Tab-separated table of C-alpha atoms in Angstrom:
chain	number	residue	atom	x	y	z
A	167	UNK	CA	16.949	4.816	-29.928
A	168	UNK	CA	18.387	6.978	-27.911
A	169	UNK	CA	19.589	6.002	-24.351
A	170	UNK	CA	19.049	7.585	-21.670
A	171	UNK	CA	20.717	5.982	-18.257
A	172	UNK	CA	20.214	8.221	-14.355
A	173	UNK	CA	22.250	7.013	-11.599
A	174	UNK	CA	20.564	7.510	-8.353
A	175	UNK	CA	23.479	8.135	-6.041
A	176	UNK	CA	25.489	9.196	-2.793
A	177	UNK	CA	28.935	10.944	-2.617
A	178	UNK	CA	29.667	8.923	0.421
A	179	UNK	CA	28.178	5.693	-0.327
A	180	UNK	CA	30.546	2.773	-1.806
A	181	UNK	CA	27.971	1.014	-3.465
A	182	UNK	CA	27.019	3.974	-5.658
A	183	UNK	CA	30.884	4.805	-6.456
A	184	UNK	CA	31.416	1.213	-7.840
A	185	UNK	CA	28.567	1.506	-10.151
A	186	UNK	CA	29.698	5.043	-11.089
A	187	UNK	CA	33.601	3.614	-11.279
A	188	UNK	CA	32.073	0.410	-13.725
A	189	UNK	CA	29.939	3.459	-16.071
A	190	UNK	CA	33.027	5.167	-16.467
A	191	UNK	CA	35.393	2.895	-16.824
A	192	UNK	CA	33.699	0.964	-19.818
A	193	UNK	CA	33.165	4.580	-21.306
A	194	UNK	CA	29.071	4.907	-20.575
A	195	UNK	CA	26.802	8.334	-20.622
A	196	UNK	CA	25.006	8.557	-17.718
A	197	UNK	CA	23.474	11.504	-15.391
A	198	UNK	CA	24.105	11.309	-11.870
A	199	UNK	CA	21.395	12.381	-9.664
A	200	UNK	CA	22.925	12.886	-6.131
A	201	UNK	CA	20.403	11.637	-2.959
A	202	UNK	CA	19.024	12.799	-0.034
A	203	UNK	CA	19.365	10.097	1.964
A	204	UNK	CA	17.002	11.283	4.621
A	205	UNK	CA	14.124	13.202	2.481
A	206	UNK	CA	13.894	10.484	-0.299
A	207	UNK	CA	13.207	11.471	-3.312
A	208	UNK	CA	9.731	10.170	-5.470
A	209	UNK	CA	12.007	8.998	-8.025
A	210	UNK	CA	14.209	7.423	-5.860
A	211	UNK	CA	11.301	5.359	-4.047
A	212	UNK	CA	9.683	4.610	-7.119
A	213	UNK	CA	12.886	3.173	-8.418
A	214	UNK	CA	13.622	1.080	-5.552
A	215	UNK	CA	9.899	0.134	-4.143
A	216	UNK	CA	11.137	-2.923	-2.341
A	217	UNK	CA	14.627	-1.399	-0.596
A	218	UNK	CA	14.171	2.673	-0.759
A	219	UNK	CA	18.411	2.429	-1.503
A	220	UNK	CA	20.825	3.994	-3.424
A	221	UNK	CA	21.977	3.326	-5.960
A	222	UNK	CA	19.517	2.521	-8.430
A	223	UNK	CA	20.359	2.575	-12.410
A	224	UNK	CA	17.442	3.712	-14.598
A	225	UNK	CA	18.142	2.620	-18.187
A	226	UNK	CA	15.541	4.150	-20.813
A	227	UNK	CA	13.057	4.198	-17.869
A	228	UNK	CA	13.660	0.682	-16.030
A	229	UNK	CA	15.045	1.114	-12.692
A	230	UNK	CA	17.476	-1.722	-11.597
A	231	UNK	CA	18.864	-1.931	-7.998
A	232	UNK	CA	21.104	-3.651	-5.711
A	233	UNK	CA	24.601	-2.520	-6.422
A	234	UNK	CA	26.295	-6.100	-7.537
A	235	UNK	CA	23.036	-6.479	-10.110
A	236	UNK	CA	23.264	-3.313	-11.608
A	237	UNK	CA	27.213	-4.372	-11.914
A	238	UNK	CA	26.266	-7.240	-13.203
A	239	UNK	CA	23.591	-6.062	-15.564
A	240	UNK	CA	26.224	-3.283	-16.835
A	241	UNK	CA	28.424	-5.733	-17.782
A	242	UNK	CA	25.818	-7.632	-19.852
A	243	UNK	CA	24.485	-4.801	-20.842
A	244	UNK	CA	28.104	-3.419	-22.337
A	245	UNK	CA	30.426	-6.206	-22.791
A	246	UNK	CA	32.955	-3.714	-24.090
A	247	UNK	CA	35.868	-3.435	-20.894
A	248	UNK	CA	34.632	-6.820	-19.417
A	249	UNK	CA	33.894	-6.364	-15.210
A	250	UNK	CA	33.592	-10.341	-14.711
A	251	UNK	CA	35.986	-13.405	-16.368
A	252	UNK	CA	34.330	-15.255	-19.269
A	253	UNK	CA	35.414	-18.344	-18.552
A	254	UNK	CA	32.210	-19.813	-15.794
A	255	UNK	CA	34.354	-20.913	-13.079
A	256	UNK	CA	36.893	-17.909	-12.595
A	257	UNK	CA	33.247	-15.935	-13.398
A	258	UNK	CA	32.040	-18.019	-10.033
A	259	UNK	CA	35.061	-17.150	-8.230
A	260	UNK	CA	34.579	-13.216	-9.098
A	261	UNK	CA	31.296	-13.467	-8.662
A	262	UNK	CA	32.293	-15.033	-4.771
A	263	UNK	CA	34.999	-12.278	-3.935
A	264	UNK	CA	32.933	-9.710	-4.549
A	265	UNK	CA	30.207	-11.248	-2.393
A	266	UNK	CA	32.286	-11.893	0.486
A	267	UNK	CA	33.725	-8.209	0.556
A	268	UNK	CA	29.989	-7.163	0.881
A	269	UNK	CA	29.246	-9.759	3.349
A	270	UNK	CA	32.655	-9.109	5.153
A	271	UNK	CA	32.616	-5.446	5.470
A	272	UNK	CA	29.236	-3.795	5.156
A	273	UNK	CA	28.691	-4.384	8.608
A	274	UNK	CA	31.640	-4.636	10.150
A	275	UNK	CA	32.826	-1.057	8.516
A	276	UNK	CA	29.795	0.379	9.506
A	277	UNK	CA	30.136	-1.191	13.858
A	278	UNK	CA	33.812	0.360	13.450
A	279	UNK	CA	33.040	3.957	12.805
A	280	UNK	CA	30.050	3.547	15.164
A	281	UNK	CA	31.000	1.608	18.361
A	282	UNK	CA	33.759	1.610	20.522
A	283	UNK	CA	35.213	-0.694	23.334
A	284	UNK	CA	35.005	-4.234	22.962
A	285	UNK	CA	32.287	-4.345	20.353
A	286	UNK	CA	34.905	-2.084	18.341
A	287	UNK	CA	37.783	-4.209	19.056
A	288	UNK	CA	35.428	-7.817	17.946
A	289	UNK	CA	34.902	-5.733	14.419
A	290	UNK	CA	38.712	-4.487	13.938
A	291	UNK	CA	39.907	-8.117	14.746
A	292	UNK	CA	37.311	-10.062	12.175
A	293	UNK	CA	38.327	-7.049	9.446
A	294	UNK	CA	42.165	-7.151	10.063
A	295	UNK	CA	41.293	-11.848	9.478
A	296	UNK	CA	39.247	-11.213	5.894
A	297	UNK	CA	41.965	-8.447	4.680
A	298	UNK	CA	44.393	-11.798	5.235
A	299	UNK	CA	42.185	-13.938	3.546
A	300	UNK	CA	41.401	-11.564	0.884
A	301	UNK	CA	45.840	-10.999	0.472
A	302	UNK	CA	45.584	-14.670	-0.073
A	303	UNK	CA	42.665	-14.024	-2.318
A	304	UNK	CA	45.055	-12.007	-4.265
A	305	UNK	CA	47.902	-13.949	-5.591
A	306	UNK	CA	50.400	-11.299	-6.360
A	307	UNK	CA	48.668	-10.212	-9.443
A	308	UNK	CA	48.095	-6.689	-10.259
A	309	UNK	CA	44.279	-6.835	-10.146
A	310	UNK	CA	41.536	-9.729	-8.744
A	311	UNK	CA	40.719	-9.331	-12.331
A	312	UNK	CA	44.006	-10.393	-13.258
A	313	UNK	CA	46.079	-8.063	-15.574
A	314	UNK	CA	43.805	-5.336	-15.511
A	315	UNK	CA	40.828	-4.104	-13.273
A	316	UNK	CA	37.629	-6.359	-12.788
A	317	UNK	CA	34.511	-7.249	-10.929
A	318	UNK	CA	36.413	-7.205	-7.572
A	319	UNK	CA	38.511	-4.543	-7.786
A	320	UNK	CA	35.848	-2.223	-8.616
A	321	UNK	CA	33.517	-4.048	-5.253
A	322	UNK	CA	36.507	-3.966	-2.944
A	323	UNK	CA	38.021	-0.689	-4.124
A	324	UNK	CA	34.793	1.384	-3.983
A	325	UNK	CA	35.711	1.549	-0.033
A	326	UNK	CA	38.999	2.282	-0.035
A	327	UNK	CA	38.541	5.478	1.697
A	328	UNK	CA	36.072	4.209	4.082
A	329	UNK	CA	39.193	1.643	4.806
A	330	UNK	CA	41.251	4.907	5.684
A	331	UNK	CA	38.404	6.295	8.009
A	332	UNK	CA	37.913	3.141	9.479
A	333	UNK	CA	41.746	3.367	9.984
A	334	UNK	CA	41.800	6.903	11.521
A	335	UNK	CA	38.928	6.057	13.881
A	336	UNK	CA	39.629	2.230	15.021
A	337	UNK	CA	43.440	3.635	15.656
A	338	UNK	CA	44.721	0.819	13.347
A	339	UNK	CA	46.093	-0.514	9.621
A	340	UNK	CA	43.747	-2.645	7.630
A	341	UNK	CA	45.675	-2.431	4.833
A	342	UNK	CA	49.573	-2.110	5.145
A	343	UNK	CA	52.548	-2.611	3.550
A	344	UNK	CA	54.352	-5.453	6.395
A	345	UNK	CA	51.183	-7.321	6.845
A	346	UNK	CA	49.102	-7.193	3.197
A	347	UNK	CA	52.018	-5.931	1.104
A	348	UNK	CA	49.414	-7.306	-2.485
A	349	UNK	CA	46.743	-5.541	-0.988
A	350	UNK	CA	48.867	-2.519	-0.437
A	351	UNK	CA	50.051	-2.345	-3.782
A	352	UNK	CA	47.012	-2.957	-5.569
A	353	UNK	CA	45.029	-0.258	-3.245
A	354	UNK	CA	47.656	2.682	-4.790
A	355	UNK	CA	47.523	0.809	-8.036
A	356	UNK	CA	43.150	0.865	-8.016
A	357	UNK	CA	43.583	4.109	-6.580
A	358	UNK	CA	45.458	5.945	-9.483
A	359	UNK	CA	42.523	4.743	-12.070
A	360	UNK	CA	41.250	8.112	-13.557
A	361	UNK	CA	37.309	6.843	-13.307
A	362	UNK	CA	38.891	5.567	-9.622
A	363	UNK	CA	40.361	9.064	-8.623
A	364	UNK	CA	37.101	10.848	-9.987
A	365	UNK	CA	34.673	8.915	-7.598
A	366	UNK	CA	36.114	7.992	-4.224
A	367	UNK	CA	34.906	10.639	-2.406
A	368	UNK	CA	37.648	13.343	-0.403
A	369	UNK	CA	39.645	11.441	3.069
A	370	UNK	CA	38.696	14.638	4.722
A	371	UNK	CA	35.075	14.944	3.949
A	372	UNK	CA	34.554	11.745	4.370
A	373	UNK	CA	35.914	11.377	7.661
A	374	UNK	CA	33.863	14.318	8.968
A	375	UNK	CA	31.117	12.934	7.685
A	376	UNK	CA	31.923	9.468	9.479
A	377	UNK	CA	32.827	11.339	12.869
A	378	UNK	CA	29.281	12.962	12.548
A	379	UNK	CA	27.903	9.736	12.275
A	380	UNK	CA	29.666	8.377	15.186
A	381	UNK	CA	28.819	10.758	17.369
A	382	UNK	CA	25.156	10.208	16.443
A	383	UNK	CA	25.320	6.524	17.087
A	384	UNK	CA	27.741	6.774	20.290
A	385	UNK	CA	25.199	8.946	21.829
A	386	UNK	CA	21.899	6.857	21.491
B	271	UNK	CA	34.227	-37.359	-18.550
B	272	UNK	CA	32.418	-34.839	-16.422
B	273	UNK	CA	32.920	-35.146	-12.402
B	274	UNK	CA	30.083	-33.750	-10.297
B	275	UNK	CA	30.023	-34.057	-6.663
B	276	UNK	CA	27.017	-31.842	-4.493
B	277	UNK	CA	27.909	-31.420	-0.934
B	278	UNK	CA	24.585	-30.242	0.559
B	279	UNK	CA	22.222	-31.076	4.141
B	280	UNK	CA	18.604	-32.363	2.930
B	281	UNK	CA	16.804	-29.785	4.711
B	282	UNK	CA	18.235	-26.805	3.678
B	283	UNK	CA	16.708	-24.601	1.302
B	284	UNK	CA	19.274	-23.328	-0.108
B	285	UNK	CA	21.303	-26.562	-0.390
B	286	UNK	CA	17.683	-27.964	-2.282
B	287	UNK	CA	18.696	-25.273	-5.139
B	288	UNK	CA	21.542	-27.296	-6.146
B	289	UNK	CA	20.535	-30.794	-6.990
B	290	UNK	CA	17.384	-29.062	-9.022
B	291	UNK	CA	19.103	-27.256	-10.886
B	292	UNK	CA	21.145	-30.271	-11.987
B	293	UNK	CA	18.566	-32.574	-12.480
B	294	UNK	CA	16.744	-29.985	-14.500
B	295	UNK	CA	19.649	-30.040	-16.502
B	296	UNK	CA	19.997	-33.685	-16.784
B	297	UNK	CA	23.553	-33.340	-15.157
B	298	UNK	CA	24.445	-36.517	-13.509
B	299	UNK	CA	26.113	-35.755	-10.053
B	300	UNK	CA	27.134	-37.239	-6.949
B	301	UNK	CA	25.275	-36.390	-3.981
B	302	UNK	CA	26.851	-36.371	-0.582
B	303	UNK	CA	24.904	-35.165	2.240
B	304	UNK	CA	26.559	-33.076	5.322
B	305	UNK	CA	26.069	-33.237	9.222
B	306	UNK	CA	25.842	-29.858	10.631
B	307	UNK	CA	28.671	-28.863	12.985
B	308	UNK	CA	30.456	-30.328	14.576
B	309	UNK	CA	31.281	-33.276	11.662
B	310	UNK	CA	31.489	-31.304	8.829
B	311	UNK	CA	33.677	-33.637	6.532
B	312	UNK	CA	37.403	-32.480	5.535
B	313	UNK	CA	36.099	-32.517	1.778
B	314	UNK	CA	33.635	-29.502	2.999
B	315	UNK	CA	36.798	-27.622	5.183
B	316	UNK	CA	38.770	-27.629	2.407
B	317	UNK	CA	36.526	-27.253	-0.251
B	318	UNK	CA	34.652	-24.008	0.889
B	319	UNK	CA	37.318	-23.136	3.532
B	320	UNK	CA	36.341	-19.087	4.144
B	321	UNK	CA	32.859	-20.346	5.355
B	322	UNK	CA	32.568	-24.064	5.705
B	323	UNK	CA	29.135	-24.158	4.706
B	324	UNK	CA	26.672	-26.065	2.156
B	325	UNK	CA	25.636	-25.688	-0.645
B	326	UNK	CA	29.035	-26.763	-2.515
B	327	UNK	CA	29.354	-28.065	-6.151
B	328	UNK	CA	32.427	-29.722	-6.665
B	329	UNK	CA	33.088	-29.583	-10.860
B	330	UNK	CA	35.781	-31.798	-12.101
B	331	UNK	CA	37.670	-30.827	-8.499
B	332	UNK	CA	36.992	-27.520	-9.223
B	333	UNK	CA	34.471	-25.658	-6.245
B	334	UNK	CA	31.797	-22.906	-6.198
B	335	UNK	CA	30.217	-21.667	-2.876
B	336	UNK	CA	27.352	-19.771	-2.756
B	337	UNK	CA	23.827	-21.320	-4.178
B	338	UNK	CA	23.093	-18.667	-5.910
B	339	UNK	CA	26.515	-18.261	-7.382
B	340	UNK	CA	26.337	-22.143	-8.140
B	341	UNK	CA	23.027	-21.655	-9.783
B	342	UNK	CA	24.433	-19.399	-12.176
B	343	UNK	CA	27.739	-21.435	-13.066
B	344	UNK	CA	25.644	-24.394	-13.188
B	345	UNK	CA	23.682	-22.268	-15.809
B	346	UNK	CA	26.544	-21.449	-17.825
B	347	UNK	CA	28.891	-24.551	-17.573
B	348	UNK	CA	25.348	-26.530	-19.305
B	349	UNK	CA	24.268	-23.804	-21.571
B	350	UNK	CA	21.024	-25.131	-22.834
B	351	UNK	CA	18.215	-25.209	-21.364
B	352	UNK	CA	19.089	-21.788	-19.947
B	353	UNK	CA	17.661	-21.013	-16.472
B	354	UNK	CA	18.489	-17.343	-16.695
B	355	UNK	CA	16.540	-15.474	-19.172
B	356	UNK	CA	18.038	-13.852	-22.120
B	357	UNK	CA	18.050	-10.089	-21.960
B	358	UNK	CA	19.675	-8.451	-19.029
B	359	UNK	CA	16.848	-6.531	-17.613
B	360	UNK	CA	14.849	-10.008	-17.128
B	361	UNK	CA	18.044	-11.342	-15.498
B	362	UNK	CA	18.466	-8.484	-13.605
B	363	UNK	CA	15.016	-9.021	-12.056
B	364	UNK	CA	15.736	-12.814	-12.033
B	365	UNK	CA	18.678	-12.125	-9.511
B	366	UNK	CA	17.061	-9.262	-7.712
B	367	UNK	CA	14.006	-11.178	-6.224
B	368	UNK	CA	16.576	-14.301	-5.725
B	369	UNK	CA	18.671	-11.429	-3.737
B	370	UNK	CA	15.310	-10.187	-1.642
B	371	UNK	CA	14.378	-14.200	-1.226
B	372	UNK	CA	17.755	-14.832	0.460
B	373	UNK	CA	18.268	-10.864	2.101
B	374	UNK	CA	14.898	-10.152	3.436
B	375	UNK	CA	12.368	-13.751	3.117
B	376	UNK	CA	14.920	-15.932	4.709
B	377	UNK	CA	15.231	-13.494	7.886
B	378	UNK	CA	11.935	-13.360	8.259
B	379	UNK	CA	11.689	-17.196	8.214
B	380	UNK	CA	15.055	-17.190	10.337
B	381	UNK	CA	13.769	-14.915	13.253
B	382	UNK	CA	10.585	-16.904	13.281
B	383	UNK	CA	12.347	-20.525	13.770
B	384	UNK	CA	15.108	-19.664	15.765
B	385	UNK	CA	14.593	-16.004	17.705
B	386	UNK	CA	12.314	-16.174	21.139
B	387	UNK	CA	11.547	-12.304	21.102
B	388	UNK	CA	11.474	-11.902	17.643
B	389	UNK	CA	8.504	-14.040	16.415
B	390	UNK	CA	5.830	-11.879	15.783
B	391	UNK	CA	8.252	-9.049	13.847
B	392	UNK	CA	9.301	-12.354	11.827
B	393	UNK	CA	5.636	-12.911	10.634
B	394	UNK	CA	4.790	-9.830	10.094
B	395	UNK	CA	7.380	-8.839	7.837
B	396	UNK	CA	7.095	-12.922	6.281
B	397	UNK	CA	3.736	-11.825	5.325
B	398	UNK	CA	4.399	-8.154	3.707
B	399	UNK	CA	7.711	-10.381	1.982
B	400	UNK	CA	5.103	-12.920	0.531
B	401	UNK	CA	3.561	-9.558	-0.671
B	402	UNK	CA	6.635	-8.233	-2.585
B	403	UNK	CA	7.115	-12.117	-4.512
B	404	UNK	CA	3.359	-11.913	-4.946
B	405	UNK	CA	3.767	-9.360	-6.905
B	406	UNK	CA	6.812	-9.868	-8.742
B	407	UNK	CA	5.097	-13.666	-9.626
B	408	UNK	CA	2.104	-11.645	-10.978
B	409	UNK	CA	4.721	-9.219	-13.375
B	410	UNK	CA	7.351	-12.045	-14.449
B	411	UNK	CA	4.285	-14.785	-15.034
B	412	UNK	CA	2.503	-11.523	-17.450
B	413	UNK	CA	-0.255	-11.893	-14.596
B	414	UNK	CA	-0.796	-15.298	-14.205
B	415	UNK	CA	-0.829	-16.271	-17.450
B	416	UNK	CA	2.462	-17.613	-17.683
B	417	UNK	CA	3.071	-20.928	-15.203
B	418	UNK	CA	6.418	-19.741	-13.625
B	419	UNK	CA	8.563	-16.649	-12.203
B	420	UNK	CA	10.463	-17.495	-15.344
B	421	UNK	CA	7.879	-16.683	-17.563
B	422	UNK	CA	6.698	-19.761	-19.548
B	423	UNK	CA	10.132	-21.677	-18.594
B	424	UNK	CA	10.684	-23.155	-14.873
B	425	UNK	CA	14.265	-20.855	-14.241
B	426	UNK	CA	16.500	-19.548	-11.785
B	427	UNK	CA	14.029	-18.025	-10.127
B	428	UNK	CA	12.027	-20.372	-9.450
B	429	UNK	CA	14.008	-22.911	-8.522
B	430	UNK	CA	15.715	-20.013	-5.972
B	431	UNK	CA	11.857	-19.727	-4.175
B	432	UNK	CA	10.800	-23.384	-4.447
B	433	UNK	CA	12.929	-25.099	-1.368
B	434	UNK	CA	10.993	-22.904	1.145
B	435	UNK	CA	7.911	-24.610	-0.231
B	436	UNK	CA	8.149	-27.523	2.442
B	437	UNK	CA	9.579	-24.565	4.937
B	438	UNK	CA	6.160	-22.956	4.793
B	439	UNK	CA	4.718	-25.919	7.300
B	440	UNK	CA	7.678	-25.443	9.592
B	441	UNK	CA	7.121	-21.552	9.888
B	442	UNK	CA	3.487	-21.916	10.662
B	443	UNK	CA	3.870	-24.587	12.956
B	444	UNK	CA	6.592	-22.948	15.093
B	445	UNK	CA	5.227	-19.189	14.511
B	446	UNK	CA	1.730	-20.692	15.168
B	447	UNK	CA	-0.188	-19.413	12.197
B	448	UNK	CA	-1.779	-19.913	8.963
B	449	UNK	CA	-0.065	-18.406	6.118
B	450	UNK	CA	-3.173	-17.459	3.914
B	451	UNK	CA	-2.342	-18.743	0.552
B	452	UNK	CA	-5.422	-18.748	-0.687
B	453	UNK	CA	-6.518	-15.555	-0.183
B	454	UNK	CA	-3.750	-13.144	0.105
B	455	UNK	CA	-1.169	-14.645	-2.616
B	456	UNK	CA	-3.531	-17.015	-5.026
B	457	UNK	CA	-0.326	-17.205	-7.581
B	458	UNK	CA	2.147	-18.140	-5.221
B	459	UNK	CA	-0.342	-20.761	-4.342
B	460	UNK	CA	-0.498	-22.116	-7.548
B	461	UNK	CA	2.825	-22.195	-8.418
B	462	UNK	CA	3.597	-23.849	-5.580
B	463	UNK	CA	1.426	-26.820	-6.461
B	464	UNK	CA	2.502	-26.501	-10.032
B	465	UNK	CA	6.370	-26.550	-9.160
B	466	UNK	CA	5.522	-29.986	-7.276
B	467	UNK	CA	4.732	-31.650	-9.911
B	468	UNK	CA	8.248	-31.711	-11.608
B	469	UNK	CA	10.292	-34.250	-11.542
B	470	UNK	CA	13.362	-32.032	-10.183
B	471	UNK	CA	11.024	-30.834	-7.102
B	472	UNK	CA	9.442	-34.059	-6.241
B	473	UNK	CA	12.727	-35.730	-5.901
B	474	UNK	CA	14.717	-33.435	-4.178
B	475	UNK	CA	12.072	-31.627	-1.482
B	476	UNK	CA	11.207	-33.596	1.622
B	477	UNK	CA	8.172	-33.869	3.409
B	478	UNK	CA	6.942	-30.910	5.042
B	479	UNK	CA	6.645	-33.167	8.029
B	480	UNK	CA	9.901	-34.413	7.813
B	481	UNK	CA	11.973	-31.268	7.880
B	482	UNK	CA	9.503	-29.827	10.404
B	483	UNK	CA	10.242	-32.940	12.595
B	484	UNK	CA	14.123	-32.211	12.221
B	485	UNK	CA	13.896	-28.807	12.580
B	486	UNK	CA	11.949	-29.541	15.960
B	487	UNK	CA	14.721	-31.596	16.825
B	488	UNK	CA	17.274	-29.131	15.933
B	489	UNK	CA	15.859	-26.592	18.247
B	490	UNK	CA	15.054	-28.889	20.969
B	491	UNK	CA	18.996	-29.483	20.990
B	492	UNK	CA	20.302	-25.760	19.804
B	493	UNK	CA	17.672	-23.221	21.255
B	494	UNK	CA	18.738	-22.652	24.894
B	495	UNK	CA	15.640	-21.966	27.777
């Protein structure tokens, strides 16, 4: 039969970019269908019922969402290029390092390029903690995934720009060579991917895009 | 020989998913139950040290955090009696429902127990939530005709949703409202009572009047004014 796989996505979005990263990396077809975010589309909403979010995979007509489950699903899907370990338990710990990116750094991303002052400051000081924990996280080895790019690479890496905005607008280093040197290393080393370098969206677009934003939210 | 060890609190929900899943697997384990703050035990500290929080399975001195991440290990560390399903769409749906149960049902629950001026958002949106699993019970069960979210097999989802079953008491009580079962979600309903009747459930769920009676306590001590 033959396949047919849509990505419902957003340039600036990170959770789109890792699924796009994951497609490309394990060599997948796919059409991307960019979103408006604001005027949703009927395909979109119809895809995603329950969350009206990008991104949403459609494979042969089913529509699977939530970024990590479509990752997850993917890798099922198309063992070739595993994302996540085989062995269970290193499978568990992927499968937790991933989760606490999300759970670290949607938000607190998001309050940095939208607040300032001391609600700012609370958000810059609990991201600079979880980079440490997540340098620990890292070991020294090229990749989470170990020798070459995994799971948590891809769910980390998908913001690495966003880290640079958050950077430029929260006047301070997340990531930096004195502080995270493993993290450092394995941003440039993520960073140089091809199917990496095709999807993280432009440092200056996105950062007008993010002072746009800001502006927005400073003035409500 | 395998070592188990489940470091969980009785009346959490999501703490509840671990020991089912176990017991559904006939996985012999060692249970230890956890105070709340501020006596969390040094096993728990260093065991899940980024968030010091239950539900922790402790595999031949080996931990995984997370109960849904557990769920899933525990699924393929015992790999009969799967509790995923087979093809990755179904599992994909499996884990997406599990995702909305813990994203959006919990808050609902959560602002309802423990927020003053966010009650009545909490029910509402408990309600239209009860809506959404409704409906996915009605697809995954091939409208009823199949006893679980699982299909014909009690799985991961299932055993994800069935710990709020003795929460639903404690929400109406403190929210001060009926949720109507009968009428609104009759499959829910059902599989509610049906779920009961396992051996897994029946040993590991308390009371309804028991956790509402600690939760009580809880926010007699916790919930300032």
């Amino acid at each position: 039969m033959e396949e047919e796989l849509k990505v419902l996505g957003a340039w600036a979005s990170p959770y789109s970019v890792r699924v796009q990263i994951a497609l490309d990396l394990k060599g997948i077809n796919y059409t991307l269908y960019e979103q408006d975010l604001i005027n949703k589309s009927q395909l979109l909403l119809q895809s995603n019922p329950v969350h009206k979010k990008i991104p949403a995979l459609i494979h042969n007509g089913k529509a699977i969402s939530e970024s990590l489950i479509i990752l997850q699903y993917i890798d099922e899907t198309w063992p070739a290029v595993p994302l996540l370990p085989k062995h269970p338990y290193e499978r568990a710990v992927a499968l937790f390092w991933a989760a606490f990116t999300d759970d670290k750094f949607s938000l607190s991303f998001r309050d940095i390029c939208r607040t300032q002052g001391e609600k700012q400051e609370k958000c810059i000081k609990e991201t600079v903690a979880n980079m440490l924990v997540l340098e620990e996280a890292l070991k020294g080895r090229p990749f989470f995934g170990g020798e070459s790019v995994g799971y948590v690479d891809i769910v980390l890496g998908c913001r690495a720009v966003w880290i640079q905005v958050c950077e430029e607008i929260g006047g301070v280093k997340l990531i930096d060579p004195h502080n995270t040197p493993f993290l450092y290393a394995w941003v440039q080393r993520f960073r140089n991917l091809d199917c990496v370098k095709k999807w993280l969206p432009d440092f200056d677009k996105l950062l007008s895009y993010a002072y746009m934003v800001r502006n927005y939210f400073l003035q409500q | 020989m395998d070592k188990v060890k489940v470091l969980s609190k009785w009346v959490s929900m999501f703490g509840m998913r671990v020991p089912i899943a176990l017991e559904e697997k006939g996985v012999k384990y060692e249970y230890q139950e956890e105070d709340l703050a501020p006596n969390k035990s040094d096993l728990l500290l260093q065991m899940n040290s980024v968030y010091k929080k239950i539900p922790v399975l402790i595999h031949n001195g080996q931990p995984i955090c997370e109960s849904l991440i557990i769920l899933q290990y525990i699924d393929e560390a015992w790999d009969y009696k799967q509790l995923l399903p087979i093809n990755p769409y179904d599992r994909a749906l499996a884990r997406f429902w599990a995702d909305f149960i813990d994203k959006k049902f919990f808050d609902s629950g959560f602002r309802i127990v423990w927020s003053k001026d966010k009650v009545e958002e909490g029910k509402r949106d408990m309600l239209e939530n009860l809506q959404f699993l409704e409906g996915a019970l009605k697809e995954m069960s091939a409208g009823g005709s199949l006893p679980f979210f699982g299909g014909k097999d009690f799985g991961f989802l299932d055993i994800a949703f069935i710990p709020f079953a003795c929460w639903f008491h404690i929400y109406e009580t403190i929210g001060n409202f009926k949720i109507p079962f009968d009428s609104e979600y009759p499959l829910l309903d059902a599989w509610v009572k049906r779920c009961m009747e396992r051996d897994s459930v029946k040993k590991v769920l308390p009371s309804p009047d028991r956790a509402l009676e600690h939760i009580l306590q809880l926010r007699e001590r916790y919930m300032v004014g």
